CSV table of C-alpha atoms in Angstrom, one decimal:
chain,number,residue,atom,x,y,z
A,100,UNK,CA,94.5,110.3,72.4
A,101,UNK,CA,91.5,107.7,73.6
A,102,UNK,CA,89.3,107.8,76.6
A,103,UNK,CA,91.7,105.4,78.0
A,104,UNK,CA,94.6,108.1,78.6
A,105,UNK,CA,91.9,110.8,79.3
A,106,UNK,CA,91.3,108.4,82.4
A,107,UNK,CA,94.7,107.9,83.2
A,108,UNK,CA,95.4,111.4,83.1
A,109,UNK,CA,92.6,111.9,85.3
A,110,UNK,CA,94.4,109.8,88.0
A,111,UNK,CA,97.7,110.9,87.1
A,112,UNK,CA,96.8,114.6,88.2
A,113,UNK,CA,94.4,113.5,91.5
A,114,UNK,CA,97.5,111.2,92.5
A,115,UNK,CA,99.9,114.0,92.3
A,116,UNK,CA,97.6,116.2,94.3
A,117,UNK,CA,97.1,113.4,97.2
A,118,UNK,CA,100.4,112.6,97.2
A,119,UNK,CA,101.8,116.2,97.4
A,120,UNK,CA,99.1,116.8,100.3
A,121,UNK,CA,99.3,113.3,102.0
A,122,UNK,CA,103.3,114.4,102.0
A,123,UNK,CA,102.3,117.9,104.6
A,124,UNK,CA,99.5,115.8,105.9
A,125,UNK,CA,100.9,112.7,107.2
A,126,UNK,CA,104.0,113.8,109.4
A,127,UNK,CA,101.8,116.9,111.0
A,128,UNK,CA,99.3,114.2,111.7
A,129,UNK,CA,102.0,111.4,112.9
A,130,UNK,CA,103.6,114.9,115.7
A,131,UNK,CA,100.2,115.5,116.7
A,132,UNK,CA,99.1,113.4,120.1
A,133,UNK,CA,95.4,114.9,120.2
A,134,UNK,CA,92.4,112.4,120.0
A,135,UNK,CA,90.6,115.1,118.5
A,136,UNK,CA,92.6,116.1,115.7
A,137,UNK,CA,92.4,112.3,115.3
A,138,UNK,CA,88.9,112.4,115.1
A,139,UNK,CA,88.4,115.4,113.5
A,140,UNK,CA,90.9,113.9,110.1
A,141,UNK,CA,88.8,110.8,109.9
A,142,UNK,CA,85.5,113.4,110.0
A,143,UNK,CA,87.4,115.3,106.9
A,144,UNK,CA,88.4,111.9,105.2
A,145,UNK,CA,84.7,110.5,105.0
A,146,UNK,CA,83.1,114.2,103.8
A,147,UNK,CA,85.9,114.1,101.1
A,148,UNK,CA,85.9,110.6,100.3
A,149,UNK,CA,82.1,111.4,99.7
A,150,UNK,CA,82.7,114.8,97.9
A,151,UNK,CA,85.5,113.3,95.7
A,152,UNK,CA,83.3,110.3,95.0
A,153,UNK,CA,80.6,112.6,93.4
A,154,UNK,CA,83.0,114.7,91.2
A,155,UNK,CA,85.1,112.1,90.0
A,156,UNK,CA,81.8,109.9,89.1
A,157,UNK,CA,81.0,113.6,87.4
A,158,UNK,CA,84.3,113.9,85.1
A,159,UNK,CA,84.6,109.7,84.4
A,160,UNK,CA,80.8,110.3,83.2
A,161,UNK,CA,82.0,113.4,81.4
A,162,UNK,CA,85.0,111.5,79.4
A,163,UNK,CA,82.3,108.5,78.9
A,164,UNK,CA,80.0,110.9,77.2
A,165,UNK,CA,82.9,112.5,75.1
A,166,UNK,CA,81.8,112.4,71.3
A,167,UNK,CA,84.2,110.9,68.7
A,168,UNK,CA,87.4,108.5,69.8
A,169,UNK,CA,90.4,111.3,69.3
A,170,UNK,CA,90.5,113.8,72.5
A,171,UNK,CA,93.1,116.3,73.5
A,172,UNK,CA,94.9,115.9,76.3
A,173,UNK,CA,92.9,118.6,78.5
A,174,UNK,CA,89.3,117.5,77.6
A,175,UNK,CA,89.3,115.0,81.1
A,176,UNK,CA,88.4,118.0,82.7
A,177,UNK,CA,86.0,121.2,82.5
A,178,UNK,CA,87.1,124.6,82.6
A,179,UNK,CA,85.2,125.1,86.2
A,180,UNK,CA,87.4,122.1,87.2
A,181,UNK,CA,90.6,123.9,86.0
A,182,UNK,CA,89.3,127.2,88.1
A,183,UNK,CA,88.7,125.1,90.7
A,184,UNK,CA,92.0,123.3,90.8
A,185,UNK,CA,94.0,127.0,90.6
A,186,UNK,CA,91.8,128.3,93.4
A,187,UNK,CA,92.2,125.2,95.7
A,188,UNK,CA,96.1,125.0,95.0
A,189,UNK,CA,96.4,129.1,95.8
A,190,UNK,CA,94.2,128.6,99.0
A,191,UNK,CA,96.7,125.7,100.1
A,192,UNK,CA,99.5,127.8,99.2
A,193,UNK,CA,98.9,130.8,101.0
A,194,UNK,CA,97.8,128.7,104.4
A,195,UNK,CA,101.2,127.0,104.0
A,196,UNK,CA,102.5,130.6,104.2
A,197,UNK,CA,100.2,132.0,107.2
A,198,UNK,CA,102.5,132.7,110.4
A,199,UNK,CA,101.5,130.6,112.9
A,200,UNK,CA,99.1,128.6,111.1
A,201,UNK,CA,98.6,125.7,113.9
A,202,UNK,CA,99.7,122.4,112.8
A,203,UNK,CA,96.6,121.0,113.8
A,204,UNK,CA,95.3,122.7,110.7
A,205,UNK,CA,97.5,120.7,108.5
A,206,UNK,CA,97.2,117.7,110.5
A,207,UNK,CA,93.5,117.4,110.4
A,208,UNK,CA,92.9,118.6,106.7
A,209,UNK,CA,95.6,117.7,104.9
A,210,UNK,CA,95.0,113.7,105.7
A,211,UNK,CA,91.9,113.4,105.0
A,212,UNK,CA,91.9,115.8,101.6
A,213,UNK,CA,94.6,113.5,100.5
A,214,UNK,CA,93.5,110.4,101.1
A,215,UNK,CA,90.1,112.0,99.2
A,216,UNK,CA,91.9,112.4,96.4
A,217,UNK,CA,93.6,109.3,96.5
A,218,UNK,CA,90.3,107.7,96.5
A,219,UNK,CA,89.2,109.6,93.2
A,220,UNK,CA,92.3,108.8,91.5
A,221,UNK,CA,91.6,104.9,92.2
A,222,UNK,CA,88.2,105.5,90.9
A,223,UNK,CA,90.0,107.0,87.5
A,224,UNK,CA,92.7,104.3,87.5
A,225,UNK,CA,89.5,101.8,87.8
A,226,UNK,CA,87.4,103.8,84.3
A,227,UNK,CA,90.5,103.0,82.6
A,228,UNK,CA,91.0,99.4,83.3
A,229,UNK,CA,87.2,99.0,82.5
A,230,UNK,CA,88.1,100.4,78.6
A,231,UNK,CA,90.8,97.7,78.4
């Protein structure tokens, strides 16, 4: 496999995660009527769309560097990224599970992680169409 699916794997796997968080996200965000959970989402959106700008630059400079022009499907991503990944999708799991967890949780965090992701996965789907 090229760098060309390593990056569209890459985007494959962010877009899943935005669109499975964006999915909880959006309708808490569309039941809640608080300017500040309004304001506080947009906060999380630019601090994510920041943080997920950094590591995707990170892993799209990690396949660029990759040595040789046959890769495994896995090698898009470091093991720390993989940890990462497990611990973030546990961490989402168990809030999803915590009685009385206030929907403005979910409405403020889940939005703006999403759309985060989303962003990275453009940025991926972008590396790609740059090998063409």
């Amino acid at each position: 496999m090229g760098k060309r699916w390593l990056y569209f794997l890459s985007a494959l796997l962010w877009s899943f995660a935005s669109y499975k968080i964006l999915g909880k996200g959006l309708p808490a965000l569309m039941s809640c009527h608080s300017w500040w959970v309004i304001i506080l989402c947009v906060l999380i959106c630019a601090g994510f769309g920041r943080m997920f700008r950094i590591v995707s630059t990170k892993y799209i400079k990690r396949i660029m560097d990759l040595p040789g022009e046959k890769f495994a499907p896995w090698q898009f991503m470091s093991l720390k990224g993989y940890l990462v990944i497990g611990f973030m999708m546990t961490l989402g799991i168990v809030c999803g599970h915590i009685p009385g967890m206030p929907s403005e949780f979910f409405a403020s965090l889940y939005p703006g992680l999403g759309t985060g992701l989303l962003y990275g996965a453009l940025r991926f789907f972008g590396a790609m169409i740059k090998t063409l």
